[in-house]
Structures are given as C-alpha cells and as structure tokens.
C-alpha cells in the first residue's frame, strides 16, 4: 500500500531559546509544554495564539535539540507524533492510511539537497534527471474524503495523523465537492485527500457579513475554513463559502498498476469530477522545481486563494516505493515554503511623518523582522483612530503582516504581555518639521500641519500649486524644476521664487540663458495678479478658486482677511464652519502671515479696481452662470473673471439653481439640459451687452 497524500507542513528553523542556559532535558520539556499549549489552541480551540512562523521556529529548535541528544527524546514530544488532538465533539475515525507530514525546504539549497537524496537513495547517477509533480501548498484544512461505489460516504479531518474527526455532515455542504463521481473507471472504494479552504474575496465578504451581524470575525481564510468544518451545526457550514481541491489519494498497489505516476493519478481523479488545481505541473530535476517555486511565488498575490508554499513529489510510483518513508514522513516528497507573511516583532517606538499635503501620519518603528522575504523595520499606522482601535503601545509585541508588495500591516498580538510602563500614543501638538500647530478637523480622522507655506515637508507641493496657471501662473515652472529648486534650497517659501537670480538659474542642467530669462520674465509677470488668484495660490485647505474669489470680493484687503474671526468668515458666501476654521488656522500661523507680507513686499499686487464695491444693481449680481462650448471673444477664464467681478458666480454643472448658461460653438449636453429646465441661454453678443 502506498500513500499519495499531499502532506501537511512541518517546521521552520529558528532559535527561540538558548539551550545552553538550562540543561538539554529541561529545555526540551519547556519547549514541549509550550508547543502543546499552542497546538491545543490551534487544533482544538480554533484560537491560535501565535503565527505559524513562531510555531515553526520553536518546533525546529526542539528538533535540533533532539538531533543533538537522541537519548533524551521524550515520548510526548510533538516531533514524535503528527498533528493535534481531535475535538471530542465529533466521532473519531482511524485513518486506513495515515495522513503524514512533509519535511520542509526553506532555501534553494534545501531543494538541491532533496533532489540529491532522492538520487542517492534510489541508486541513480548523480547527473540523472528525476521527474516530479509540483503543486501549490494550499493554506486550509487537510481532509480525507471516502467514496463507495462512486458515492460520497464520509469525510475525516487529519486529526493527529492516525485518528481524525468525522465531519461528513459539514463537508457534504461544500458545493465544489462532488457527491457522486463520474466516468467508467470508478473503483469500488476510493479515499482521496485534499484541502478545504476559502477564496480570498469570499472570505472578505463573509467577514463583512459577520461584522455587520456582530458575530466573530476570522483572522484569515485558513482559520475560517477550520472553524467552519468544526461547527456541530451543518447549516453554519452550508452558509459559508467553503471550497475543496483534491491533491492526492490513498490507494492500494493493485489500484495503481495502470496509473504508474502521480501525474496520471491526478488526471484520473480530475476525470472523475474531483476539482484539481490548474497550477499543478510536472517538472524535471531540481532546476525544474525551483523554476516552479519562483513562477508560483511571483503570481502568489494574484491567486484567488492563499498558499504558503509549493509541494514536490517524485512522479513515479515505483520510485516512490523504492524511496519509502522515515518515521513520520515520506522520502519522496517535500514542502518548499514561502517566507512567512506574518511574524512577531516588538513595537519599539511610534514616530510621525508629515506628508506633502500636511497630513500627519504615525509610523511604527519595529524590531527588524523578515516577513514575506523582506526585512521590515517600520510600517504606517495610518492615523490615531487606528492606533486606538488596535490599542497599540510602545513596547508591545505585535504581528507584522505582509503579502507580496503590499505595505506591511501592524496588528495586535493576542499573546502580548504588556509592560506596566507602557502608555498610549499621543499625537504631537506641533509639526516635527516646522513646529507649526497640528490640528484635527471635525469629522476627519487625519491630523494636519497648519504651516502650509513654510513646512519643508509640504514645500514642493505648495510651490507647484502656487505657480499653477489658475493661481499665480508662472509659465515654465514645471514640477521637475520645482523639485530641483527645493532640493538646492534656493526656494524655501513661495516668496523665494521672486528672489531667483539669472546667474543661479543658468547653472542648472538643461537651463540655457534664454530659458532662464524666460522664466524670470514669467515670474515678474506673475507679480501682477488678482486678489482671488493670490488667495487661491496660498493653498489654504478647502479654499478653491470660487471660495478664494468670494473671499476677495468680501474682504477686499488681505490684512482684513488675515485678522478675520471665524464668525466674520462665515459671513462670506458659501463659507461654512469647516472652511472658516481652516482659513483661521492657516492665518493663525505667524509664519504663513510672514510669507504673505514678503510676497507683497517683493511686488506681488493686484489692481485696486478689482476689489471695488460690487454694483448690487448689475444683472449679474448673485446670479449663477454655467459656461459651455467654445467662446470666440473671451477665454473661459476671462469670462469667469468678468462675471465674478460683477458679483456673479460660476458653476461647473447645470442645475435648477443655474440662472444663465453662456453658450459658445459646439455646446453639448449642458446646453440641452439648460433648455429642458427652461434656463436663460446667452450667446456671446447678448452676454457682452449685459456686461
């Protein structure tokens, strides 16, 4: 009899403790008791206390101790049995063929050593090419499915490898599992081995429903699958999105005489209607195994399900027979595991970073750990609300999770023993870059630095905005050039743009004399602007073009605006509490006021007639315009400025609140909507007459 099961994983190398501190026997006992506790939590309670990587690390440490001191091996060591204790809530069933574990490979050298051992044990030449089957290592629950005369009769969990649990009622609800096999080569008795799991998208939707109902939210798809199969009520299993893939069978040699290989077996199982992974392949030699590992690893994050490695099996059944087994694992198969995606670390500090828009983001500084193949020493914590929700504190043990190129996530660890000296994180009151006040806006989770014009962290973005054509409008000052000017520290505030010298600019790469002079001419031209454009250029949060124009028309003087109270700001058309508070915070910073005064001192100005009293009798006063089509006598900006100067408003879309639509050539849907709503439509000639 031969076991063609896809076996469960073993362990990962680590150094959880120093055996030299205690005697080897006492250290073995300590590790055994620790692993027993973790196994009970994982397999019986379905409430894992540690991530797989931590369990694997301690397990491998115990293995190493036992290899060094074989006479001290204790009978109850986890290394002397496979798996965990089955739950007492189900009927226990002894496996006809044990469901054994696989040895693990972690490095390329481990795979090369596996291939070399296969050839040595089979007495093959060193340069022989061995054929293998390769499969993904599903991250779910191993299961044994029994069919009698082609009909489903029983499903048994792996349990301790020898005795499992009868979970037939739950497994029968899985729609991807055939209850009756098809074809004309169905054996009288068939035991297949496979994995029960969930697709990632199904798991996310299920967790969302669980949360909405106030029920338990699962940590990952594997725990969800395992917890579901152990429910005593099959209706619960039926309501959850479980799936099944077959990866092997336990068959007698008589049943295998026509198949000859593992790959032929899998085709036969697939022909009978059992779901088989499309990732499974055959490979030649060690290099073929490594190629498969890398191929699957590169596409891992795009797979619909979770995997934690790949499995290699010698393809030939005759060669499998020849290789045989060690005490609890086959010599003809190995699991090549991916680097862990979830490991334990220590939260050493929480610092804050300032983004280019002034947002203050707390960042976890971690004890460096290797997760997902990358060393991680810091990770964003997003915002204060997230830290408080997770109750993270400096000094805590935390889980660091990473998948593919996804940004690392820091999670609370249920086994954390918190120090009495730990204190909750407090958001700083002043920006760590410019020392401006940090404020949290009502209704938002983010904190922001209020030093918009002087904060170096925000400088590049604020200069790009300041020079935009709809703001101060400095032609030829693109984002790349702004980055150069900021990096050379020639520009530390918007006012420094008006201090740039020809002699400096011509030194820049790709900046000839003509380009330098053109830029200086554009900067000089930009000094003559409008009050509304000037205010928009300052980059005050929530102050767009329309609000900036409303502020300009209302206050008419920049000093009056800078000293205005929140209540005075609320008098401005369309300025609500959030916008008013944002304006007040901006001008409360003395550094921002200093930059405004510098700009005016350096010659930035606007004609006085642009801020004269609005004629309340003008037909445009407090009327809303929408512009559409191509205008021949005005640009869109010019027409908008003319409307705004006369107390009107300019909107982007037509609604019942629209008073006039100014339509040029090739006007489209806005014109049609205006006609349907009965809104007055103006051509350019009529518009000019009304001016």
PDB file of N, CA, C and O in Angstrom, residues 112-161:
ATOM      1  N   UNK A 112      17.916  21.485  -3.555  1.00  0.00           N
ATOM      2  CA  UNK A 112      19.009  20.750  -4.204  1.00  0.00           C
ATOM      3  C   UNK A 112      19.396  19.519  -3.391  1.00  0.00           C
ATOM      4  O   UNK A 112      19.665  18.446  -3.954  1.00  0.00           O
ATOM      5  N   UNK A 113      19.389  19.662  -2.048  1.00  0.00           N
ATOM      6  CA  UNK A 113      19.723  18.533  -1.187  1.00  0.00           C
ATOM      7  C   UNK A 113      18.655  17.440  -1.271  1.00  0.00           C
ATOM      8  O   UNK A 113      18.967  16.236  -1.266  1.00  0.00           O
ATOM      9  N   UNK A 114      17.378  17.830  -1.371  1.00  0.00           N
ATOM     10  CA  UNK A 114      16.286  16.865  -1.517  1.00  0.00           C
ATOM     11  C   UNK A 114      16.452  16.061  -2.803  1.00  0.00           C
ATOM     12  O   UNK A 114      16.368  14.829  -2.816  1.00  0.00           O
ATOM     13  N   UNK A 115      16.701  16.748  -3.913  1.00  0.00           N
ATOM     14  CA  UNK A 115      16.886  16.060  -5.196  1.00  0.00           C
ATOM     15  C   UNK A 115      18.101  15.124  -5.142  1.00  0.00           C
ATOM     16  O   UNK A 115      18.066  14.005  -5.679  1.00  0.00           O
ATOM     17  N   UNK A 116      19.164  15.571  -4.482  1.00  0.00           N
ATOM     18  CA  UNK A 116      20.365  14.735  -4.370  1.00  0.00           C
ATOM     19  C   UNK A 116      20.078  13.475  -3.542  1.00  0.00           C
ATOM     20  O   UNK A 116      20.503  12.375  -3.907  1.00  0.00           O
ATOM     21  N   UNK A 117      19.324  13.619  -2.435  1.00  0.00           N
ATOM     22  CA  UNK A 117      18.998  12.455  -1.597  1.00  0.00           C
ATOM     23  C   UNK A 117      18.142  11.449  -2.351  1.00  0.00           C
ATOM     24  O   UNK A 117      18.308  10.236  -2.203  1.00  0.00           O
ATOM     25  N   UNK A 118      17.184  11.970  -3.159  1.00  0.00           N
ATOM     26  CA  UNK A 118      16.341  11.063  -3.943  1.00  0.00           C
ATOM     27  C   UNK A 118      17.197  10.184  -4.842  1.00  0.00           C
ATOM     28  O   UNK A 118      17.012   8.955  -4.913  1.00  0.00           O
ATOM     29  N   UNK A 119      18.159  10.788  -5.513  1.00  0.00           N
ATOM     30  CA  UNK A 119      19.009  10.019  -6.439  1.00  0.00           C
ATOM     31  C   UNK A 119      19.923   9.055  -5.688  1.00  0.00           C
ATOM     32  O   UNK A 119      20.146   7.916  -6.128  1.00  0.00           O
ATOM     33  N   UNK A 120      20.416   9.495  -4.521  1.00  0.00           N
ATOM     34  CA  UNK A 120      21.293   8.620  -3.743  1.00  0.00           C
ATOM     35  C   UNK A 120      20.529   7.414  -3.206  1.00  0.00           C
ATOM     36  O   UNK A 120      20.999   6.265  -3.300  1.00  0.00           O
ATOM     37  N   UNK A 121      19.336   7.630  -2.662  1.00  0.00           N
ATOM     38  CA  UNK A 121      18.541   6.531  -2.098  1.00  0.00           C
ATOM     39  C   UNK A 121      18.041   5.585  -3.182  1.00  0.00           C
ATOM     40  O   UNK A 121      17.846   4.386  -2.943  1.00  0.00           O
ATOM     41  N   UNK A 122      17.803   6.120  -4.373  1.00  0.00           N
ATOM     42  CA  UNK A 122      17.318   5.292  -5.476  1.00  0.00           C
ATOM     43  C   UNK A 122      18.468   4.698  -6.284  1.00  0.00           C
ATOM     44  O   UNK A 122      18.222   4.013  -7.286  1.00  0.00           O
ATOM     45  N   UNK A 123      19.689   4.986  -5.845  1.00  0.00           N
ATOM     46  CA  UNK A 123      20.878   4.478  -6.524  1.00  0.00           C
ATOM     47  C   UNK A 123      20.913   4.923  -7.982  1.00  0.00           C
ATOM     48  O   UNK A 123      21.232   4.135  -8.887  1.00  0.00           O
ATOM     49  N   UNK A 124      20.599   6.189  -8.215  1.00  0.00           N
ATOM     50  CA  UNK A 124      20.632   6.762  -9.556  1.00  0.00           C
ATOM     51  C   UNK A 124      21.929   7.555  -9.733  1.00  0.00           C
ATOM     52  O   UNK A 124      22.508   8.050  -8.753  1.00  0.00           O
ATOM     53  N   UNK A 125      22.397   7.717 -10.952  1.00  0.00           N
ATOM     54  CA  UNK A 125      23.599   8.518 -11.187  1.00  0.00           C
ATOM     55  C   UNK A 125      23.390   9.967 -10.733  1.00  0.00           C
ATOM     56  O   UNK A 125      22.264  10.482 -10.731  1.00  0.00           O
ATOM     57  N   UNK A 126      24.464  10.619 -10.342  1.00  0.00           N
ATOM     58  CA  UNK A 126      24.379  11.998  -9.842  1.00  0.00           C
ATOM     59  C   UNK A 126      23.823  12.946 -10.881  1.00  0.00           C
ATOM     60  O   UNK A 126      23.193  13.949 -10.540  1.00  0.00           O
ATOM     61  N   UNK A 127      24.051  12.636 -12.178  1.00  0.00           N
ATOM     62  CA  UNK A 127      23.556  13.533 -13.226  1.00  0.00           C
ATOM     63  C   UNK A 127      22.193  13.105 -13.775  1.00  0.00           C
ATOM     64  O   UNK A 127      21.720  13.644 -14.782  1.00  0.00           O
ATOM     65  N   UNK A 128      21.534  12.133 -13.116  1.00  0.00           N
ATOM     66  CA  UNK A 128      20.209  11.692 -13.562  1.00  0.00           C
ATOM     67  C   UNK A 128      19.189  12.814 -13.348  1.00  0.00           C
ATOM     68  O   UNK A 128      19.299  13.614 -12.419  1.00  0.00           O
ATOM     69  N   UNK A 129      18.178  12.892 -14.227  1.00  0.00           N
ATOM     70  CA  UNK A 129      17.107  13.877 -14.115  1.00  0.00           C
ATOM     71  C   UNK A 129      15.850  13.176 -13.626  1.00  0.00           C
ATOM     72  O   UNK A 129      15.269  12.350 -14.339  1.00  0.00           O
ATOM     73  N   UNK A 130      15.429  13.475 -12.414  1.00  0.00           N
ATOM     74  CA  UNK A 130      14.251  12.850 -11.810  1.00  0.00           C
ATOM     75  C   UNK A 130      13.006  13.657 -12.185  1.00  0.00           C
ATOM     76  O   UNK A 130      13.017  14.893 -12.152  1.00  0.00           O
ATOM     77  N   UNK A 131      11.915  12.967 -12.524  1.00  0.00           N
ATOM     78  CA  UNK A 131      10.650  13.636 -12.803  1.00  0.00           C
ATOM     79  C   UNK A 131       9.837  13.837 -11.531  1.00  0.00           C
ATOM     80  O   UNK A 131       9.761  12.940 -10.675  1.00  0.00           O
ATOM     81  N   UNK A 132       9.240  15.001 -11.382  1.00  0.00           N
ATOM     82  CA  UNK A 132       8.457  15.332 -10.187  1.00  0.00           C
ATOM     83  C   UNK A 132       7.095  15.895 -10.604  1.00  0.00           C
ATOM     84  O   UNK A 132       6.930  16.419 -11.716  1.00  0.00           O
ATOM     85  N   UNK A 133       6.138  15.805  -9.689  1.00  0.00           N
ATOM     86  CA  UNK A 133       4.919  16.593  -9.806  1.00  0.00           C
ATOM     87  C   UNK A 133       5.029  17.755  -8.837  1.00  0.00           C
ATOM     88  O   UNK A 133       5.596  17.621  -7.751  1.00  0.00           O
ATOM     89  N   UNK A 134       4.505  18.889  -9.223  1.00  0.00           N
ATOM     90  CA  UNK A 134       4.579  20.098  -8.390  1.00  0.00           C
ATOM     91  C   UNK A 134       3.178  20.643  -8.195  1.00  0.00           C
ATOM     92  O   UNK A 134       2.386  20.721  -9.135  1.00  0.00           O
ATOM     93  N   UNK A 135       2.880  21.032  -6.968  1.00  0.00           N
ATOM     94  CA  UNK A 135       1.542  21.518  -6.617  1.00  0.00           C
ATOM     95  C   UNK A 135       1.648  22.720  -5.705  1.00  0.00           C
ATOM     96  O   UNK A 135       2.623  22.860  -4.957  1.00  0.00           O
ATOM     97  N   UNK A 136       0.644  23.601  -5.704  1.00  0.00           N
ATOM     98  CA  UNK A 136       0.592  24.651  -4.685  1.00  0.00           C
ATOM     99  C   UNK A 136       0.304  24.026  -3.324  1.00  0.00           C
ATOM    100  O   UNK A 136      -0.354  22.994  -3.233  1.00  0.00           O
ATOM    101  N   UNK A 137       0.823  24.629  -2.286  1.00  0.00           N
ATOM    102  CA  UNK A 137       0.559  24.156  -0.922  1.00  0.00           C
ATOM    103  C   UNK A 137      -0.568  25.020  -0.345  1.00  0.00           C
ATOM    104  O   UNK A 137      -0.343  26.122   0.142  1.00  0.00           O
ATOM    105  N   UNK A 138      -1.782  24.511  -0.445  1.00  0.00           N
ATOM    106  CA  UNK A 138      -2.959  25.258  -0.008  1.00  0.00           C
ATOM    107  C   UNK A 138      -2.887  25.561   1.485  1.00  0.00           C
ATOM    108  O   UNK A 138      -2.430  24.737   2.281  1.00  0.00           O
ATOM    109  N   UNK A 139      -3.362  26.738   1.851  1.00  0.00           N
ATOM    110  CA  UNK A 139      -3.370  27.146   3.252  1.00  0.00           C
ATOM    111  C   UNK A 139      -4.790  26.993   3.782  1.00  0.00           C
ATOM    112  O   UNK A 139      -5.544  27.953   3.896  1.00  0.00           O
ATOM    113  N   UNK A 140      -5.157  25.744   4.055  1.00  0.00           N
ATOM    114  CA  UNK A 140      -6.510  25.463   4.527  1.00  0.00           C
ATOM    115  C   UNK A 140      -6.521  24.310   5.505  1.00  0.00           C
ATOM    116  O   UNK A 140      -5.605  24.157   6.323  1.00  0.00           O
ATOM    117  N   UNK A 141      -7.524  23.452   5.402  1.00  0.00           N
ATOM    118  CA  UNK A 141      -7.705  22.316   6.314  1.00  0.00           C
ATOM    119  C   UNK A 141      -7.605  21.022   5.521  1.00  0.00           C
ATOM    120  O   UNK A 141      -8.376  20.793   4.584  1.00  0.00           O
ATOM    121  N   UNK A 142      -6.637  20.155   5.886  1.00  0.00           N
ATOM    122  CA  UNK A 142      -6.476  18.876   5.193  1.00  0.00           C
ATOM    123  C   UNK A 142      -7.660  17.954   5.515  1.00  0.00           C
ATOM    124  O   UNK A 142      -8.143  17.908   6.647  1.00  0.00           O
ATOM    125  N   UNK A 143      -8.118  17.213   4.512  1.00  0.00           N
ATOM    126  CA  UNK A 143      -9.301  16.372   4.683  1.00  0.00           C
ATOM    127  C   UNK A 143      -9.141  15.080   3.888  1.00  0.00           C
ATOM    128  O   UNK A 143      -8.484  15.066   2.847  1.00  0.00           O
ATOM    129  N   UNK A 144      -9.727  14.020   4.393  1.00  0.00           N
ATOM    130  CA  UNK A 144      -9.774  12.733   3.690  1.00  0.00           C
ATOM    131  C   UNK A 144     -11.227  12.451   3.335  1.00  0.00           C
ATOM    132  O   UNK A 144     -12.102  12.445   4.217  1.00  0.00           O
ATOM    133  N   UNK A 145     -11.487  12.227   2.026  1.00  0.00           N
ATOM    134  CA  UNK A 145     -12.846  12.009   1.538  1.00  0.00           C
ATOM    135  C   UNK A 145     -12.978  10.558   1.068  1.00  0.00           C
ATOM    136  O   UNK A 145     -12.168  10.090   0.267  1.00  0.00           O
ATOM    137  N   UNK A 146     -13.995   9.864   1.552  1.00  0.00           N
ATOM    138  CA  UNK A 146     -14.213   8.459   1.205  1.00  0.00           C
ATOM    139  C   UNK A 146     -15.419   8.326   0.270  1.00  0.00           C
ATOM    140  O   UNK A 146     -16.495   8.887   0.542  1.00  0.00           O
ATOM    141  N   UNK A 147     -15.213   7.601  -0.824  1.00  0.00           N
ATOM    142  CA  UNK A 147     -16.283   7.286  -1.769  1.00  0.00           C
ATOM    143  C   UNK A 147     -16.456   5.764  -1.827  1.00  0.00           C
ATOM    144  O   UNK A 147     -15.477   5.017  -1.822  1.00  0.00           O
ATOM    145  N   UNK A 148     -17.704   5.323  -1.847  1.00  0.00           N
ATOM    146  CA  UNK A 148     -18.024   3.900  -2.011  1.00  0.00           C
ATOM    147  C   UNK A 148     -18.907   3.755  -3.242  1.00  0.00           C
ATOM    148  O   UNK A 148     -19.971   4.388  -3.324  1.00  0.00           O
ATOM    149  N   UNK A 149     -18.429   2.969  -4.196  1.00  0.00           N
ATOM    150  CA  UNK A 149     -19.141   2.811  -5.471  1.00  0.00           C
ATOM    151  C   UNK A 149     -19.444   4.166  -6.115  1.00  0.00           C
ATOM    152  O   UNK A 149     -20.518   4.395  -6.683  1.00  0.00           O
ATOM    153  N   UNK A 150     -18.491   5.080  -5.970  1.00  0.00           N
ATOM    154  CA  UNK A 150     -18.609   6.390  -6.600  1.00  0.00           C
ATOM    155  C   UNK A 150     -19.434   7.404  -5.848  1.00  0.00           C
ATOM    156  O   UNK A 150     -19.614   8.521  -6.331  1.00  0.00           O
ATOM    157  N   UNK A 151     -19.932   7.063  -4.669  1.00  0.00           N
ATOM    158  CA  UNK A 151     -20.780   7.985  -3.903  1.00  0.00           C
ATOM    159  C   UNK A 151     -20.076   8.403  -2.609  1.00  0.00           C
ATOM    160  O   UNK A 151     -19.453   7.583  -1.944  1.00  0.00           O
ATOM    161  N   UNK A 152     -20.214   9.678  -2.266  1.00  0.00           N
ATOM    162  CA  UNK A 152     -19.628  10.226  -1.039  1.00  0.00           C
ATOM    163  C   UNK A 152     -20.231   9.522   0.177  1.00  0.00           C
ATOM    164  O   UNK A 152     -21.455   9.425   0.314  1.00  0.00           O
ATOM    165  N   UNK A 153     -19.360   9.047   1.070  1.00  0.00           N
ATOM    166  CA  UNK A 153     -19.859   8.380   2.274  1.00  0.00           C
ATOM    167  C   UNK A 153     -19.296   8.968   3.556  1.00  0.00           C
ATOM    168  O   UNK A 153     -19.945   8.897   4.607  1.00  0.00           O
ATOM    169  N   UNK A 154     -18.109   9.559   3.498  1.00  0.00           N
ATOM    170  CA  UNK A 154     -17.504  10.038   4.751  1.00  0.00           C
ATOM    171  C   UNK A 154     -16.384  11.041   4.474  1.00  0.00           C
ATOM    172  O   UNK A 154     -15.702  10.977   3.448  1.00  0.00           O
ATOM    173  N   UNK A 155     -16.237  11.987   5.414  1.00  0.00           N
ATOM    174  CA  UNK A 155     -15.129  12.947   5.379  1.00  0.00           C
ATOM    175  C   UNK A 155     -14.503  12.990   6.767  1.00  0.00           C
ATOM    176  O   UNK A 155     -15.209  13.123   7.773  1.00  0.00           O
ATOM    177  N   UNK A 156     -13.174  12.871   6.804  1.00  0.00           N
ATOM    178  CA  UNK A 156     -12.462  12.786   8.082  1.00  0.00           C
ATOM    179  C   UNK A 156     -11.315  13.789   8.086  1.00  0.00           C
ATOM    180  O   UNK A 156     -10.540  13.866   7.118  1.00  0.00           O
ATOM    181  N   UNK A 157     -11.200  14.575   9.158  1.00  0.00           N
ATOM    182  CA  UNK A 157     -10.087  15.522   9.280  1.00  0.00           C
ATOM    183  C   UNK A 157      -8.783  14.773   9.516  1.00  0.00           C
ATOM    184  O   UNK A 157      -8.775  13.600   9.876  1.00  0.00           O
ATOM    185  N   UNK A 158      -7.668  15.465   9.344  1.00  0.00           N
ATOM    186  CA  UNK A 158      -6.371  14.835   9.566  1.00  0.00           C
ATOM    187  C   UNK A 158      -6.163  14.466  11.025  1.00  0.00           C
ATOM    188  O   UNK A 158      -5.520  13.467  11.341  1.00  0.00           O
ATOM    189  N   UNK A 159      -6.690  15.291  11.955  1.00  0.00           N
ATOM    190  CA  UNK A 159      -6.540  14.998  13.375  1.00  0.00           C
ATOM    191  C   UNK A 159      -5.082  14.906  13.764  1.00  0.00           C
ATOM    192  O   UNK A 159      -4.278  15.785  13.469  1.00  0.00           O
ATOM    193  N   UNK A 160      -4.689  13.779  14.411  1.00  0.00           N
ATOM    194  CA  UNK A 160      -3.295  13.599  14.811  1.00  0.00           C
ATOM    195  C   UNK A 160      -2.512  12.798  13.771  1.00  0.00           C
ATOM    196  O   UNK A 160      -1.414  12.319  14.029  1.00  0.00           O
ATOM    197  N   UNK A 161      -3.098  12.615  12.588  1.00  0.00           N
ATOM    198  CA  UNK A 161      -2.443  11.862  11.534  1.00  0.00           C
ATOM    199  C   UNK A 161      -2.847  10.405  11.505  1.00  0.00           C
ATOM    200  O   UNK A 161      -2.821   9.760  10.459  1.00  0.00           O
TER     201      UNK A 161
END
